[in-house]
């Protein structure tokens, strides 16, 4: 018999999901770089964390769950996620490798294994699937 996952920690009382996604990494560094007239590599880690903390502090209470990353949010932003809000982690890197003509290829996280995920105790893991 196939067992189904319990999504209740990620949903409201009516079973609706309202997930705030704040797992952008490379794209966020690029956006901050444009505003600060620097390169993405020059954006300090503390600025990315400060941005993500501000978003979580102001919006997480409106969500049933948040999708965060381990590069900036975990563990640096965990203290601003309200109790009762579920936590999801991405399974993929923020940048994708090119696979042929104009196609992106999934690039799984390196150095972030099942033991690391279980230690962090998220309510779920997001797998991004590109479909054409």
Tab-separated table of C-alpha atoms in Angstrom:
chain	number	residue	atom	x	y	z
A	1	UNK	CA	0.000	0.000	0.000
A	2	UNK	CA	1.329	3.424	-0.943
A	3	UNK	CA	1.656	5.877	1.920
A	4	UNK	CA	0.799	9.544	1.331
A	5	UNK	CA	2.605	12.457	2.944
A	6	UNK	CA	0.889	14.541	5.586
A	7	UNK	CA	0.811	18.103	4.258
A	8	UNK	CA	-1.094	19.513	7.243
A	9	UNK	CA	1.966	21.350	8.672
A	10	UNK	CA	2.074	23.309	5.394
A	11	UNK	CA	-1.637	24.129	5.091
A	12	UNK	CA	-4.313	26.131	6.862
A	13	UNK	CA	-7.365	24.635	8.572
A	14	UNK	CA	-9.193	24.392	5.218
A	15	UNK	CA	-6.257	22.550	3.624
A	16	UNK	CA	-5.108	25.520	1.525
A	17	UNK	CA	-1.400	26.141	0.924
A	18	UNK	CA	-0.085	29.721	1.065
A	19	UNK	CA	3.644	29.297	0.566
A	20	UNK	CA	6.070	32.220	0.634
A	21	UNK	CA	9.067	31.348	-1.534
A	22	UNK	CA	12.282	33.060	-0.488
A	23	UNK	CA	14.771	30.494	-1.791
A	24	UNK	CA	16.219	32.676	-4.576
A	25	UNK	CA	19.977	32.892	-4.294
A	26	UNK	CA	21.902	33.748	-7.457
A	27	UNK	CA	19.028	35.772	-8.928
A	28	UNK	CA	18.658	37.742	-5.699
A	29	UNK	CA	22.386	38.540	-5.587
A	30	UNK	CA	22.120	39.757	-9.192
A	31	UNK	CA	19.127	41.971	-8.337
A	32	UNK	CA	20.889	43.481	-5.314
A	33	UNK	CA	23.983	44.042	-7.471
A	34	UNK	CA	21.939	46.006	-10.020
A	35	UNK	CA	20.555	48.291	-7.309
A	36	UNK	CA	23.946	48.797	-5.646
A	37	UNK	CA	25.939	49.140	-8.919
A	38	UNK	CA	28.202	46.197	-8.065
A	39	UNK	CA	28.605	42.674	-9.371
A	40	UNK	CA	26.757	39.686	-7.934
A	41	UNK	CA	30.038	38.352	-6.551
A	42	UNK	CA	30.584	41.617	-4.651
A	43	UNK	CA	27.238	41.502	-2.828
A	44	UNK	CA	28.030	40.757	0.823
A	45	UNK	CA	26.378	37.727	2.373
A	46	UNK	CA	25.041	39.913	5.190
A	47	UNK	CA	23.036	42.001	2.669
A	48	UNK	CA	21.313	38.941	1.237
A	49	UNK	CA	20.545	37.676	4.735
A	50	UNK	CA	19.238	41.104	5.802
A	51	UNK	CA	16.905	41.201	2.781
A	52	UNK	CA	15.590	37.697	3.423
A	53	UNK	CA	15.109	38.401	7.135
A	54	UNK	CA	13.101	41.548	6.314
A	55	UNK	CA	10.869	39.649	3.859
A	56	UNK	CA	10.282	36.844	6.367
A	57	UNK	CA	9.624	39.264	9.242
A	58	UNK	CA	7.018	41.129	7.213
A	59	UNK	CA	5.337	38.364	5.210
A	60	UNK	CA	5.868	34.950	6.824
A	61	UNK	CA	2.972	35.412	9.248
A	62	UNK	CA	0.626	35.606	6.227
A	63	UNK	CA	1.837	32.260	4.874
A	64	UNK	CA	1.157	28.694	5.918
A	65	UNK	CA	4.708	27.726	4.924
A	66	UNK	CA	7.955	29.247	3.696
A	67	UNK	CA	10.374	27.861	1.133
A	68	UNK	CA	13.855	28.881	2.300
A	69	UNK	CA	17.417	28.040	1.298
A	70	UNK	CA	20.333	26.754	3.326
A	71	UNK	CA	22.766	29.223	1.739
A	72	UNK	CA	21.330	32.311	3.469
A	73	UNK	CA	18.158	31.473	5.409
A	74	UNK	CA	19.210	28.374	7.302
A	75	UNK	CA	20.137	28.843	10.055
A	76	UNK	CA	20.419	32.656	9.801
A	77	UNK	CA	16.695	33.434	9.434
A	78	UNK	CA	15.034	30.605	11.339
A	79	UNK	CA	14.384	32.810	14.369
A	80	UNK	CA	12.067	35.134	12.389
A	81	UNK	CA	9.820	32.385	11.002
A	82	UNK	CA	6.702	32.369	13.185
A	83	UNK	CA	5.743	29.224	15.077
A	84	UNK	CA	3.110	27.261	13.182
A	85	UNK	CA	4.521	28.224	9.760
A	86	UNK	CA	5.867	25.195	7.894
A	87	UNK	CA	9.371	25.130	6.419
A	88	UNK	CA	10.419	23.719	3.028
A	89	UNK	CA	13.930	23.422	1.551
A	90	UNK	CA	14.850	23.326	-2.152
A	91	UNK	CA	16.559	20.197	-3.446
A	92	UNK	CA	18.288	21.977	-6.340
A	93	UNK	CA	20.999	24.584	-6.770
A	94	UNK	CA	19.906	28.120	-7.589
A	95	UNK	CA	21.805	28.155	-10.897
A	96	UNK	CA	21.155	25.608	-13.615
A	97	UNK	CA	23.540	24.056	-16.074
A	98	UNK	CA	22.936	24.404	-19.791
A	99	UNK	CA	21.842	21.150	-21.390
A	100	UNK	CA	21.756	21.539	-25.133
A	101	UNK	CA	20.155	24.399	-27.000
A	102	UNK	CA	18.444	26.823	-24.602
A	103	UNK	CA	17.463	24.085	-22.157
A	104	UNK	CA	18.234	24.006	-18.465
A	105	UNK	CA	19.297	20.934	-16.588
A	106	UNK	CA	18.475	20.161	-12.980
A	107	UNK	CA	21.528	20.520	-10.753
A	108	UNK	CA	21.122	18.871	-7.359
A	109	UNK	CA	22.676	20.317	-4.251
A	110	UNK	CA	26.196	19.229	-3.508
A	111	UNK	CA	27.181	18.849	0.133
A	112	UNK	CA	23.592	18.984	1.373
A	113	UNK	CA	22.661	15.382	1.970
A	114	UNK	CA	19.761	13.598	3.622
A	115	UNK	CA	21.435	13.745	7.055
A	116	UNK	CA	21.808	17.540	6.748
A	117	UNK	CA	18.158	17.908	5.763
A	118	UNK	CA	16.955	15.676	8.600
A	119	UNK	CA	19.042	17.657	11.125
A	120	UNK	CA	17.373	20.884	9.972
A	121	UNK	CA	13.919	19.244	10.304
A	122	UNK	CA	11.984	20.895	7.466
A	123	UNK	CA	8.380	19.891	6.876
A	124	UNK	CA	9.188	19.089	3.252
A	125	UNK	CA	11.578	19.376	0.335
A	126	UNK	CA	10.816	21.076	-2.995
A	127	UNK	CA	11.860	19.369	-6.212
A	128	UNK	CA	11.727	21.655	-9.250
A	129	UNK	CA	10.718	19.910	-12.433
A	130	UNK	CA	11.224	21.663	-15.793
A	131	UNK	CA	8.520	20.531	-18.193
A	132	UNK	CA	8.304	21.353	-21.888
